[in-house]
């Protein structure tokens, strides 16, 4: 047993009189659990995340990453987490717990990661760093727990580590009243002027239409990098094949002008991909697309809608931020920006981690991008 693992057991014991920490064990999922992966993930303490799903596991597996299915158990509860694993010469293996671990709170991080460390060492997996990005809302208390768990801040990877979340658990009328008057007026005007939103089935025609709109937006605004069409084709296929993918389009002059791909995963809906043509004549079409998607997500049983990416709360009105325009649009539906703690490294080999952060990661990312033409993560 490592000294760090023993430390967390001791720390849990010393805090029994106040807020006791749970002890955790870590193991790999059984074949039955993997077969029913989405059912388990959506039962996690925070409801899971679409980037922990079976669909996303299928997208990433074989694309330079090995997928592992990790189960954390503590206090009679289980948390199912997707691990992306990649091997590097000299350094060994990197683990990336994408949008995980999914825990009841930040106080569980130290013990849960100590259990991961014990699993890694007992299985002789030669992992030098475990990269984590739990959906824990940033706060002074969360930062104290991150420090106690000896986590080192790393650059954020996912676009929605700061995001706009809308509660859609109420009735359609209640949700409509909760969004800003600016968004309501845009939706009503678009409807009055005859704008219609169409749901489209999966398939090459739909995929190409949305991809072209996304490329148009990126070329005009340069806000986010765009992966290859083949990547999105596979991504959209995997979610749609499981009944978790939804396409919405508005049209102008008979051609797609606004498009969105929205994922329903458990109780959470995520506006994952979107794009539009520039200098459109229709006012409010993009708001109407989102409102149509929100209503559909309610029908599918979702209670939260993630607009998937804004500037951090402190910079939401900063016009120099590359996501400023997106942030203004998304916060017309919900004013509150939620900042999660973001990405951190749990270091198992200090020497190899230093090699990683002092140039190793940049070198390997350049090599992989040159070799595959794809983004690293």
Short mmCIF file of the C-alpha atoms (twelve columns), coordinates in Angstrom:
data_MODEL
# 
_entry.id   MODEL 
# 
loop_
_atom_site.group_PDB 
_atom_site.id 
_atom_site.type_symbol 
_atom_site.label_atom_id 
_atom_site.label_alt_id 
_atom_site.label_comp_id 
_atom_site.label_asym_id 
_atom_site.label_seq_id 
_atom_site.Cartn_x 
_atom_site.Cartn_y 
_atom_site.Cartn_z 
_atom_site.pdbx_PDB_model_num 
ATOM 1   C CA . UNK A 1   0.000   0.000  0.000   1 
ATOM 2   C CA . UNK A 2   1.415   3.408  -0.954  1 
ATOM 3   C CA . UNK A 3   1.888   6.158  1.624   1 
ATOM 4   C CA . UNK A 4   -0.675  8.307  -0.161  1 
ATOM 5   C CA . UNK A 5   -3.363  5.626  0.000   1 
ATOM 6   C CA . UNK A 6   -2.673  5.161  3.716   1 
ATOM 7   C CA . UNK A 7   -2.854  8.934  4.164   1 
ATOM 8   C CA . UNK A 8   -6.414  9.061  2.866   1 
ATOM 9   C CA . UNK A 9   -7.478  6.195  5.076   1 
ATOM 10  C CA . UNK A 10  -5.980  8.032  8.057   1 
ATOM 11  C CA . UNK A 11  -7.602  11.297 6.994   1 
ATOM 12  C CA . UNK A 12  -10.994 9.625  6.743   1 
ATOM 13  C CA . UNK A 13  -10.574 8.211  10.242  1 
ATOM 14  C CA . UNK A 14  -9.596  11.554 11.809  1 
ATOM 15  C CA . UNK A 15  -12.713 13.240 10.383  1 
ATOM 16  C CA . UNK A 16  -15.259 10.749 11.657  1 
ATOM 17  C CA . UNK A 17  -16.557 13.246 14.234  1 
ATOM 18  C CA . UNK A 18  -17.405 15.863 11.597  1 
ATOM 19  C CA . UNK A 19  -17.945 14.854 7.958   1 
ATOM 20  C CA . UNK A 20  -16.585 11.338 7.543   1 
ATOM 21  C CA . UNK A 21  -15.013 10.447 4.225   1 
ATOM 22  C CA . UNK A 22  -16.063 7.235  2.588   1 
ATOM 23  C CA . UNK A 23  -13.521 4.617  1.681   1 
ATOM 24  C CA . UNK A 24  -13.519 3.507  -1.954  1 
ATOM 25  C CA . UNK A 25  -12.439 0.471  -3.886  1 
ATOM 26  C CA . UNK A 26  -11.774 0.465  -7.624  1 
ATOM 27  C CA . UNK A 27  -12.193 -2.371 -10.109 1 
ATOM 28  C CA . UNK A 28  -12.846 -2.937 -13.792 1 
ATOM 29  C CA . UNK A 29  -16.443 -3.552 -14.858 1 
ATOM 30  C CA . UNK A 30  -17.769 -7.020 -15.533 1 
ATOM 31  C CA . UNK A 31  -18.980 -8.098 -18.983 1 
ATOM 32  C CA . UNK A 32  -22.586 -7.737 -17.782 1 
ATOM 33  C CA . UNK A 33  -21.942 -4.212 -16.525 1 
ATOM 34  C CA . UNK A 34  -20.331 -3.209 -19.805 1 
ATOM 35  C CA . UNK A 35  -23.274 -4.681 -21.714 1 
ATOM 36  C CA . UNK A 36  -25.600 -2.426 -19.677 1 
ATOM 37  C CA . UNK A 37  -23.159 0.451  -19.355 1 
ATOM 38  C CA . UNK A 38  -25.525 3.361  -19.974 1 
ATOM 39  C CA . UNK A 39  -27.991 2.108  -17.383 1 
ATOM 40  C CA . UNK A 40  -25.221 2.112  -14.776 1 
ATOM 41  C CA . UNK A 41  -23.663 5.452  -15.764 1 
ATOM 42  C CA . UNK A 42  -26.962 7.326  -15.712 1 
ATOM 43  C CA . UNK A 43  -27.479 6.024  -12.147 1 
ATOM 44  C CA . UNK A 44  -24.236 7.690  -10.992 1 
ATOM 45  C CA . UNK A 45  -24.379 10.293 -8.182  1 
ATOM 46  C CA . UNK A 46  -24.560 13.157 -10.723 1 
ATOM 47  C CA . UNK A 47  -26.442 11.288 -13.418 1 
ATOM 48  C CA . UNK A 48  -23.415 10.557 -15.575 1 
ATOM 49  C CA . UNK A 49  -22.312 12.451 -18.657 1 
ATOM 50  C CA . UNK A 50  -22.721 11.731 -22.363 1 
ATOM 51  C CA . UNK A 51  -18.913 11.641 -22.646 1 
ATOM 52  C CA . UNK A 52  -18.953 8.613  -20.325 1 
ATOM 53  C CA . UNK A 53  -21.503 6.796  -22.473 1 
ATOM 54  C CA . UNK A 54  -21.274 3.553  -24.412 1 
ATOM 55  C CA . UNK A 55  -21.650 5.561  -27.619 1 
ATOM 56  C CA . UNK A 56  -18.655 7.731  -26.826 1 
ATOM 57  C CA . UNK A 57  -16.642 4.696  -25.726 1 
ATOM 58  C CA . UNK A 58  -17.261 3.225  -29.175 1 
ATOM 59  C CA . UNK A 59  -16.187 6.482  -30.839 1 
ATOM 60  C CA . UNK A 60  -12.886 6.640  -28.948 1 
ATOM 61  C CA . UNK A 61  -11.963 2.974  -28.844 1 
ATOM 62  C CA . UNK A 62  -9.379  2.239  -31.500 1 
ATOM 63  C CA . UNK A 63  -8.823  5.900  -32.345 1 
ATOM 64  C CA . UNK A 64  -5.482  5.972  -30.570 1 
ATOM 65  C CA . UNK A 65  -7.110  5.395  -27.196 1 
ATOM 66  C CA . UNK A 66  -7.889  2.188  -25.346 1 
ATOM 67  C CA . UNK A 67  -11.177 2.254  -23.470 1 
ATOM 68  C CA . UNK A 68  -11.453 0.890  -19.938 1 
ATOM 69  C CA . UNK A 69  -14.633 0.659  -17.879 1 
ATOM 70  C CA . UNK A 70  -13.966 1.596  -14.256 1 
ATOM 71  C CA . UNK A 71  -16.192 1.037  -11.233 1 
ATOM 72  C CA . UNK A 72  -15.682 2.931  -7.979  1 
ATOM 73  C CA . UNK A 73  -17.514 1.580  -4.941  1 
ATOM 74  C CA . UNK A 74  -17.960 3.205  -1.559  1 
ATOM 75  C CA . UNK A 75  -20.617 3.554  1.096   1 
ATOM 76  C CA . UNK A 76  -22.801 0.978  -0.587  1 
ATOM 77  C CA . UNK A 77  -22.943 2.962  -3.838  1 
ATOM 78  C CA . UNK A 78  -21.197 2.499  -7.176  1 
ATOM 79  C CA . UNK A 79  -19.943 5.020  -9.732  1 
ATOM 80  C CA . UNK A 80  -19.295 3.927  -13.324 1 
ATOM 81  C CA . UNK A 81  -16.630 5.887  -15.179 1 
ATOM 82  C CA . UNK A 82  -15.095 5.737  -18.624 1 
ATOM 83  C CA . UNK A 83  -11.288 5.711  -18.748 1 
ATOM 84  C CA . UNK A 84  -9.387  6.579  -21.922 1 
ATOM 85  C CA . UNK A 85  -5.886  5.090  -21.886 1 
ATOM 86  C CA . UNK A 86  -2.955  5.940  -24.114 1 
ATOM 87  C CA . UNK A 87  0.608   4.590  -24.029 1 
ATOM 88  C CA . UNK A 88  3.785   6.561  -24.700 1 
ATOM 89  C CA . UNK A 89  7.431   5.529  -25.087 1 
ATOM 90  C CA . UNK A 90  9.472   6.025  -21.896 1 
ATOM 91  C CA . UNK A 91  6.581   7.641  -19.999 1 
ATOM 92  C CA . UNK A 92  4.195   4.716  -19.800 1 
ATOM 93  C CA . UNK A 93  0.414   5.082  -19.749 1 
ATOM 94  C CA . UNK A 94  -1.833  8.082  -19.293 1 
ATOM 95  C CA . UNK A 95  -5.329  7.618  -17.885 1 
ATOM 96  C CA . UNK A 96  -8.001  10.175 -18.727 1 
ATOM 97  C CA . UNK A 97  -11.182 9.906  -16.651 1 
ATOM 98  C CA . UNK A 98  -13.223 11.980 -19.056 1 
ATOM 99  C CA . UNK A 99  -15.824 14.012 -17.140 1 
ATOM 100 C CA . UNK A 100 -15.072 11.891 -14.106 1 
ATOM 101 C CA . UNK A 101 -14.896 10.557 -11.567 1 
ATOM 102 C CA . UNK A 102 -18.622 11.029 -10.953 1 
ATOM 103 C CA . UNK A 103 -18.857 11.443 -7.186  1 
ATOM 104 C CA . UNK A 104 -21.325 12.778 -4.657  1 
ATOM 105 C CA . UNK A 105 -18.973 15.632 -3.791  1 
ATOM 106 C CA . UNK A 106 -15.433 16.968 -3.830  1 
ATOM 107 C CA . UNK A 107 -14.736 15.463 -0.414  1 
ATOM 108 C CA . UNK A 108 -14.740 11.995 -2.005  1 
ATOM 109 C CA . UNK A 109 -12.032 12.818 -4.560  1 
ATOM 110 C CA . UNK A 110 -9.000  11.924 -2.489  1 
ATOM 111 C CA . UNK A 111 -10.261 8.526  -1.379  1 
ATOM 112 C CA . UNK A 112 -11.626 7.656  -4.827  1 
ATOM 113 C CA . UNK A 113 -8.362  8.509  -6.567  1 
ATOM 114 C CA . UNK A 114 -6.375  6.625  -3.940  1 
ATOM 115 C CA . UNK A 115 -8.475  3.582  -4.858  1 
ATOM 116 C CA . UNK A 116 -7.676  4.155  -8.537  1 
ATOM 117 C CA . UNK A 117 -3.990  4.340  -7.661  1 
ATOM 118 C CA . UNK A 118 -4.187  1.079  -5.768  1 
ATOM 119 C CA . UNK A 119 -5.874  -0.617 -8.739  1 
ATOM 120 C CA . UNK A 120 -3.276  0.718  -11.152 1 
ATOM 121 C CA . UNK A 121 -0.367  -0.420 -8.997  1 
ATOM 122 C CA . UNK A 122 -1.791  -3.834 -8.133  1 
ATOM 123 C CA . UNK A 123 -2.516  -4.452 -11.820 1 
ATOM 124 C CA . UNK A 124 0.981   -3.235 -12.804 1 
ATOM 125 C CA . UNK A 125 -0.429  -0.933 -15.481 1 
ATOM 126 C CA . UNK A 126 2.488   1.524  -15.450 1 
ATOM 127 C CA . UNK A 127 0.260   4.620  -15.386 1 
ATOM 128 C CA . UNK A 128 2.231   7.807  -14.713 1 
ATOM 129 C CA . UNK A 129 -0.723  10.227 -14.423 1 
ATOM 130 C CA . UNK A 130 -4.486  10.029 -14.021 1 
ATOM 131 C CA . UNK A 131 -6.146  13.015 -15.660 1 
ATOM 132 C CA . UNK A 132 -9.544  13.858 -14.141 1 
ATOM 133 C CA . UNK A 133 -12.263 16.463 -14.793 1 
ATOM 134 C CA . UNK A 134 -15.160 15.811 -12.401 1 
ATOM 135 C CA . UNK A 135 -18.370 17.789 -12.859 1 
ATOM 136 C CA . UNK A 136 -17.910 19.436 -9.468  1 
ATOM 137 C CA . UNK A 137 -18.892 23.099 -9.326  1 
ATOM 138 C CA . UNK A 138 -15.939 25.334 -8.572  1 
ATOM 139 C CA . UNK A 139 -15.897 26.872 -5.080  1 
ATOM 140 C CA . UNK A 140 -13.444 27.621 -2.284  1 
ATOM 141 C CA . UNK A 141 -14.413 24.364 -0.594  1 
ATOM 142 C CA . UNK A 142 -13.907 22.396 -3.823  1 
ATOM 143 C CA . UNK A 143 -10.474 23.964 -4.262  1 
ATOM 144 C CA . UNK A 144 -9.516  22.918 -0.739  1 
ATOM 145 C CA . UNK A 145 -10.525 19.339 -1.480  1 
ATOM 146 C CA . UNK A 146 -8.582  19.369 -4.758  1 
ATOM 147 C CA . UNK A 147 -5.496  20.532 -2.901  1 
ATOM 148 C CA . UNK A 148 -5.999  17.899 -0.207  1 
ATOM 149 C CA . UNK A 149 -6.191  15.243 -2.911  1 
ATOM 150 C CA . UNK A 150 -2.823  16.481 -4.291  1 
ATOM 151 C CA . UNK A 151 -4.316  17.294 -7.680  1 
ATOM 152 C CA . UNK A 152 -2.307  19.550 -9.999  1 
ATOM 153 C CA . UNK A 153 -4.253  21.912 -12.281 1 
ATOM 154 C CA . UNK A 154 -3.943  21.044 -15.969 1 
ATOM 155 C CA . UNK A 155 -5.286  22.852 -19.050 1 
ATOM 156 C CA . UNK A 156 -9.000  22.228 -19.550 1 
ATOM 157 C CA . UNK A 157 -9.896  19.900 -22.417 1 
ATOM 158 C CA . UNK A 158 -13.684 19.873 -22.742 1 
ATOM 159 C CA . UNK A 159 -15.603 22.920 -23.943 1 
ATOM 160 C CA . UNK A 160 -18.216 22.753 -21.194 1 
ATOM 161 C CA . UNK A 161 -16.008 23.079 -18.126 1 
ATOM 162 C CA . UNK A 162 -17.736 26.464 -18.096 1 
ATOM 163 C CA . UNK A 163 -21.247 26.283 -19.466 1 
ATOM 164 C CA . UNK A 164 -24.838 27.496 -19.366 1 
ATOM 165 C CA . UNK A 165 -27.242 25.032 -17.755 1 
ATOM 166 C CA . UNK A 166 -31.008 25.368 -18.001 1 
ATOM 167 C CA . UNK A 167 -33.414 23.613 -15.648 1 
ATOM 168 C CA . UNK A 168 -36.095 22.062 -17.878 1 
ATOM 169 C CA . UNK A 169 -37.774 19.982 -15.180 1 
ATOM 170 C CA . UNK A 170 -40.868 22.216 -15.061 1 
ATOM 171 C CA . UNK A 171 -43.713 22.483 -17.518 1 
ATOM 172 C CA . UNK A 172 -43.142 23.938 -20.974 1 
ATOM 173 C CA . UNK A 173 -44.809 27.175 -19.834 1 
ATOM 174 C CA . UNK A 174 -42.642 27.376 -16.707 1 
ATOM 175 C CA . UNK A 175 -39.430 26.851 -18.672 1 
ATOM 176 C CA . UNK A 176 -40.456 29.417 -21.290 1 
ATOM 177 C CA . UNK A 177 -41.128 32.008 -18.579 1 
ATOM 178 C CA . UNK A 178 -37.736 31.263 -16.997 1 
ATOM 179 C CA . UNK A 179 -35.690 32.196 -20.073 1 
ATOM 180 C CA . UNK A 180 -34.876 35.849 -20.767 1 
ATOM 181 C CA . UNK A 181 -37.335 38.224 -22.414 1 
ATOM 182 C CA . UNK A 182 -34.833 38.644 -25.256 1 
ATOM 183 C CA . UNK A 183 -34.951 34.913 -26.026 1 
ATOM 184 C CA . UNK A 184 -38.747 34.750 -25.675 1 
ATOM 185 C CA . UNK A 185 -39.194 37.710 -28.034 1 
ATOM 186 C CA . UNK A 186 -36.830 36.141 -30.594 1 
ATOM 187 C CA . UNK A 187 -38.733 32.847 -30.481 1 
ATOM 188 C CA . UNK A 188 -42.128 34.519 -30.839 1 
ATOM 189 C CA . UNK A 189 -40.972 36.701 -33.700 1 
ATOM 190 C CA . UNK A 190 -39.478 33.748 -35.579 1 
ATOM 191 C CA . UNK A 191 -42.767 31.873 -35.189 1 
ATOM 192 C CA . UNK A 192 -44.838 34.891 -36.300 1 
ATOM 193 C CA . UNK A 193 -42.706 35.320 -39.396 1 
ATOM 194 C CA . UNK A 194 -43.205 31.706 -40.429 1 
ATOM 195 C CA . UNK A 195 -39.874 30.171 -39.430 1 
ATOM 196 C CA . UNK A 196 -40.214 26.433 -38.957 1 
ATOM 197 C CA . UNK A 197 -37.845 23.971 -37.334 1 
ATOM 198 C CA . UNK A 198 -37.613 20.477 -38.779 1 
ATOM 199 C CA . UNK A 199 -36.340 17.353 -37.042 1 
ATOM 200 C CA . UNK A 200 -34.232 15.251 -39.411 1 
ATOM 201 C CA . UNK A 201 -33.357 11.582 -39.295 1 
ATOM 202 C CA . UNK A 202 -29.770 10.369 -39.147 1 
ATOM 203 C CA . UNK A 203 -27.961 9.753  -42.414 1 
ATOM 204 C CA . UNK A 204 -25.374 11.177 -44.800 1 
ATOM 205 C CA . UNK A 205 -27.596 14.006 -46.079 1 
ATOM 206 C CA . UNK A 206 -28.348 15.216 -42.551 1 
ATOM 207 C CA . UNK A 207 -24.740 14.823 -41.439 1 
ATOM 208 C CA . UNK A 208 -23.360 16.739 -44.399 1 
ATOM 209 C CA . UNK A 209 -25.895 19.547 -43.937 1 
ATOM 210 C CA . UNK A 210 -24.929 20.079 -40.286 1 
ATOM 211 C CA . UNK A 211 -21.211 19.677 -40.907 1 
ATOM 212 C CA . UNK A 212 -21.310 22.324 -43.636 1 
ATOM 213 C CA . UNK A 213 -23.116 24.722 -41.277 1 
ATOM 214 C CA . UNK A 214 -20.522 24.033 -38.565 1 
ATOM 215 C CA . UNK A 215 -17.683 24.685 -41.019 1 
ATOM 216 C CA . UNK A 216 -19.372 27.914 -42.104 1 
ATOM 217 C CA . UNK A 217 -19.512 29.121 -38.495 1 
ATOM 218 C CA . UNK A 218 -15.920 28.152 -37.743 1 
ATOM 219 C CA . UNK A 219 -14.641 29.830 -40.900 1 
ATOM 220 C CA . UNK A 220 -16.560 33.014 -40.070 1 
ATOM 221 C CA . UNK A 221 -15.841 33.207 -36.338 1 
ATOM 222 C CA . UNK A 222 -12.924 30.863 -35.683 1 
ATOM 223 C CA . UNK A 223 -14.403 30.049 -32.283 1 
ATOM 224 C CA . UNK A 224 -13.715 26.313 -32.017 1 
ATOM 225 C CA . UNK A 225 -11.593 23.826 -33.973 1 
ATOM 226 C CA . UNK A 226 -13.510 21.472 -36.239 1 
ATOM 227 C CA . UNK A 227 -12.725 17.784 -36.417 1 
ATOM 228 C CA . UNK A 228 -12.939 15.834 -39.662 1 
ATOM 229 C CA . UNK A 229 -16.281 14.968 -41.226 1 
ATOM 230 C CA . UNK A 230 -15.500 11.255 -40.685 1 
ATOM 231 C CA . UNK A 231 -15.172 11.835 -36.929 1 
ATOM 232 C CA . UNK A 232 -18.554 13.554 -36.670 1 
ATOM 233 C CA . UNK A 233 -20.157 10.944 -38.917 1 
ATOM 234 C CA . UNK A 234 -19.066 8.214  -36.531 1 
ATOM 235 C CA . UNK A 235 -19.959 10.273 -33.454 1 
ATOM 236 C CA . UNK A 236 -23.484 11.077 -34.686 1 
ATOM 237 C CA . UNK A 237 -24.031 7.492  -35.848 1 
ATOM 238 C CA . UNK A 238 -23.116 6.013  -32.469 1 
ATOM 239 C CA . UNK A 239 -25.501 8.226  -30.500 1 
ATOM 240 C CA . UNK A 240 -28.333 8.045  -33.034 1 
ATOM 241 C CA . UNK A 241 -28.105 4.254  -33.222 1 
ATOM 242 C CA . UNK A 242 -28.806 4.185  -29.471 1 
ATOM 243 C CA . UNK A 243 -31.721 6.603  -29.679 1 
ATOM 244 C CA . UNK A 244 -29.688 9.369  -28.038 1 
ATOM 245 C CA . UNK A 245 -29.098 11.740 -30.973 1 
ATOM 246 C CA . UNK A 246 -31.414 14.416 -32.366 1 
ATOM 247 C CA . UNK A 247 -31.046 16.799 -35.329 1 
ATOM 248 C CA . UNK A 248 -32.901 20.105 -35.699 1 
ATOM 249 C CA . UNK A 249 -32.779 22.469 -38.694 1 
ATOM 250 C CA . UNK A 250 -34.213 25.818 -39.718 1 
ATOM 251 C CA . UNK A 251 -34.275 26.750 -43.419 1 
ATOM 252 C CA . UNK A 252 -33.944 29.949 -45.403 1 
ATOM 253 C CA . UNK A 253 -34.661 30.126 -49.142 1 
ATOM 254 C CA . UNK A 254 -35.062 26.352 -49.112 1 
ATOM 255 C CA . UNK A 255 -31.604 25.652 -47.699 1 
ATOM 256 C CA . UNK A 256 -30.446 24.737 -44.162 1 
ATOM 257 C CA . UNK A 257 -29.577 27.961 -42.318 1 
ATOM 258 C CA . UNK A 258 -29.315 26.818 -38.677 1 
ATOM 259 C CA . UNK A 259 -28.616 23.299 -37.434 1 
ATOM 260 C CA . UNK A 260 -28.154 21.606 -34.075 1 
ATOM 261 C CA . UNK A 261 -27.315 18.137 -32.791 1 
ATOM 262 C CA . UNK A 262 -28.614 17.512 -29.275 1 
ATOM 263 C CA . UNK A 263 -27.972 14.430 -27.154 1 
ATOM 264 C CA . UNK A 264 -30.438 12.991 -24.645 1 
ATOM 265 C CA . UNK A 265 -28.536 10.929 -22.092 1 
ATOM 266 C CA . UNK A 266 -30.399 9.946  -18.958 1 
ATOM 267 C CA . UNK A 267 -31.845 13.100 -17.438 1 
ATOM 268 C CA . UNK A 268 -29.359 15.357 -19.206 1 
ATOM 269 C CA . UNK A 269 -29.635 16.960 -22.612 1 
ATOM 270 C CA . UNK A 270 -26.548 18.410 -24.287 1 
ATOM 271 C CA . UNK A 271 -26.412 20.817 -27.224 1 
ATOM 272 C CA . UNK A 272 -23.323 19.143 -28.616 1 
ATOM 273 C CA . UNK A 273 -22.893 20.515 -32.162 1 
ATOM 274 C CA . UNK A 274 -24.316 23.421 -34.103 1 
ATOM 275 C CA . UNK A 275 -23.736 25.854 -36.923 1 
ATOM 276 C CA . UNK A 276 -25.394 28.437 -39.118 1 
ATOM 277 C CA . UNK A 277 -25.028 30.497 -42.246 1 
ATOM 278 C CA . UNK A 278 -24.000 34.116 -41.841 1 
ATOM 279 C CA . UNK A 279 -26.066 37.273 -42.534 1 
ATOM 280 C CA . UNK A 280 -29.400 35.498 -42.377 1 
ATOM 281 C CA . UNK A 281 -32.631 37.403 -43.058 1 
ATOM 282 C CA . UNK A 282 -34.702 35.472 -40.504 1 
ATOM 283 C CA . UNK A 283 -34.655 36.910 -36.990 1 
ATOM 284 C CA . UNK A 284 -34.766 34.491 -34.065 1 
ATOM 285 C CA . UNK A 285 -34.259 31.296 -36.055 1 
ATOM 286 C CA . UNK A 286 -31.365 30.100 -33.877 1 
ATOM 287 C CA . UNK A 287 -33.423 30.745 -30.727 1 
ATOM 288 C CA . UNK A 288 -36.349 28.826 -32.194 1 
ATOM 289 C CA . UNK A 289 -34.094 25.876 -33.019 1 
ATOM 290 C CA . UNK A 290 -32.950 25.723 -29.407 1 
ATOM 291 C CA . UNK A 291 -36.469 26.122 -28.036 1 
ATOM 292 C CA . UNK A 292 -37.699 23.300 -30.286 1 
ATOM 293 C CA . UNK A 293 -34.829 21.113 -29.067 1 
ATOM 294 C CA . UNK A 294 -35.576 21.948 -25.422 1 
ATOM 295 C CA . UNK A 295 -39.223 20.972 -25.832 1 
ATOM 296 C CA . UNK A 296 -38.194 17.682 -27.466 1 
ATOM 297 C CA . UNK A 297 -35.750 16.960 -24.643 1 
ATOM 298 C CA . UNK A 298 -38.552 17.490 -22.128 1 
ATOM 299 C CA . UNK A 299 -40.634 14.930 -24.014 1 
ATOM 300 C CA . UNK A 300 -37.731 12.482 -23.740 1 
ATOM 301 C CA . UNK A 301 -37.595 12.906 -19.955 1 
ATOM 302 C CA . UNK A 302 -34.596 15.214 -19.623 1 
ATOM 303 C CA . UNK A 303 -34.589 17.679 -16.728 1 
ATOM 304 C CA . UNK A 304 -31.420 19.655 -17.526 1 
ATOM 305 C CA . UNK A 305 -30.220 21.240 -20.771 1 
ATOM 306 C CA . UNK A 306 -26.491 21.892 -21.180 1 
ATOM 307 C CA . UNK A 307 -25.686 24.504 -23.823 1 
ATOM 308 C CA . UNK A 308 -22.166 23.054 -23.793 1 
ATOM 309 C CA . UNK A 309 -19.625 25.822 -23.553 1 
ATOM 310 C CA . UNK A 310 -19.338 29.494 -22.598 1 
ATOM 311 C CA . UNK A 311 -16.556 31.725 -21.323 1 
ATOM 312 C CA . UNK A 312 -15.997 31.414 -17.557 1 
ATOM 313 C CA . UNK A 313 -18.459 33.386 -15.438 1 
ATOM 314 C CA . UNK A 314 -15.837 36.055 -14.729 1 
ATOM 315 C CA . UNK A 315 -15.325 36.642 -18.471 1 
ATOM 316 C CA . UNK A 316 -18.836 36.187 -19.852 1 
ATOM 317 C CA . UNK A 317 -18.935 39.858 -20.981 1 
ATOM 318 C CA . UNK A 318 -15.325 39.944 -22.178 1 
ATOM 319 C CA . UNK A 319 -15.519 40.633 -25.906 1 
ATOM 320 C CA . UNK A 320 -11.939 39.422 -26.409 1 
ATOM 321 C CA . UNK A 321 -12.836 35.865 -25.354 1 
ATOM 322 C CA . UNK A 322 -13.142 33.504 -28.339 1 
ATOM 323 C CA . UNK A 323 -16.487 32.200 -27.026 1 
ATOM 324 C CA . UNK A 324 -17.979 35.641 -26.329 1 
ATOM 325 C CA . UNK A 325 -20.604 35.458 -29.094 1 
ATOM 326 C CA . UNK A 326 -21.652 31.926 -28.154 1 
ATOM 327 C CA . UNK A 327 -21.780 32.945 -24.505 1 
ATOM 328 C CA . UNK A 328 -24.099 35.853 -25.204 1 
ATOM 329 C CA . UNK A 329 -26.461 33.634 -27.191 1 
ATOM 330 C CA . UNK A 330 -26.508 30.797 -24.661 1 
ATOM 331 C CA . UNK A 331 -26.954 33.051 -21.626 1 
ATOM 332 C CA . UNK A 332 -30.055 34.533 -23.251 1 
ATOM 333 C CA . UNK A 333 -31.663 31.253 -22.164 1 
ATOM 334 C CA . UNK A 334 -30.080 31.062 -18.724 1 
ATOM 335 C CA . UNK A 335 -28.149 33.914 -17.148 1 
ATOM 336 C CA . UNK A 336 -26.139 31.754 -14.794 1 
ATOM 337 C CA . UNK A 337 -22.792 30.429 -16.008 1 
ATOM 338 C CA . UNK A 338 -21.652 27.303 -14.177 1 
ATOM 339 C CA . UNK A 339 -17.905 26.905 -13.716 1 
ATOM 340 C CA . UNK A 340 -16.752 23.376 -12.945 1 
ATOM 341 C CA . UNK A 341 -13.338 22.696 -11.415 1 
ATOM 342 C CA . UNK A 342 -11.962 21.623 -14.797 1 
ATOM 343 C CA . UNK A 343 -9.083  19.311 -15.586 1 
ATOM 344 C CA . UNK A 344 -6.478  18.176 -13.028 1 
ATOM 345 C CA . UNK A 345 -3.657  15.648 -12.900 1 
ATOM 346 C CA . UNK A 346 -3.344  13.001 -10.193 1 
ATOM 347 C CA . UNK A 347 0.366   12.264 -10.363 1 
ATOM 348 C CA . UNK A 348 1.610   8.705  -9.848  1 
ATOM 349 C CA . UNK A 349 5.173   9.263  -11.123 1 
ATOM 350 C CA . UNK A 350 6.472   12.791 -10.413 1 
ATOM 351 C CA . UNK A 351 9.492   12.420 -12.705 1 
ATOM 352 C CA . UNK A 352 7.521   11.162 -15.709 1 
ATOM 353 C CA . UNK A 353 4.800   13.731 -15.106 1 
ATOM 354 C CA . UNK A 354 7.415   16.511 -15.204 1 
ATOM 355 C CA . UNK A 355 8.632   15.151 -18.533 1 
ATOM 356 C CA . UNK A 356 5.024   15.185 -19.731 1 
ATOM 357 C CA . UNK A 357 4.225   18.776 -18.760 1 
ATOM 358 C CA . UNK A 358 7.664   20.127 -19.703 1 
ATOM 359 C CA . UNK A 359 7.346   19.293 -23.371 1 
ATOM 360 C CA . UNK A 360 6.367   15.634 -23.651 1 
ATOM 361 C CA . UNK A 361 2.666   16.289 -24.121 1 
ATOM 362 C CA . UNK A 362 3.272   18.930 -26.800 1 
ATOM 363 C CA . UNK A 363 5.613   16.639 -28.715 1 
ATOM 364 C CA . UNK A 364 3.241   13.655 -28.653 1 
ATOM 365 C CA . UNK A 365 0.268   15.831 -29.591 1 
ATOM 366 C CA . UNK A 366 2.122   17.224 -32.611 1 
ATOM 367 C CA . UNK A 367 3.200   13.744 -33.690 1 
ATOM 368 C CA . UNK A 368 -0.326  12.332 -33.442 1 
ATOM 369 C CA . UNK A 369 -1.939  15.281 -35.206 1 
ATOM 370 C CA . UNK A 370 0.600   15.012 -38.040 1 
ATOM 371 C CA . UNK A 371 0.087   11.245 -38.276 1 
ATOM 372 C CA . UNK A 372 -3.728  11.104 -38.053 1 
ATOM 373 C CA . UNK A 373 -4.916  14.627 -38.851 1 
ATOM 374 C CA . UNK A 374 -7.137  14.371 -35.760 1 
ATOM 375 C CA . UNK A 375 -7.217  16.216 -32.451 1 
ATOM 376 C CA . UNK A 376 -5.305  14.512 -29.660 1 
ATOM 377 C CA . UNK A 377 -8.039  14.301 -27.014 1 
# 
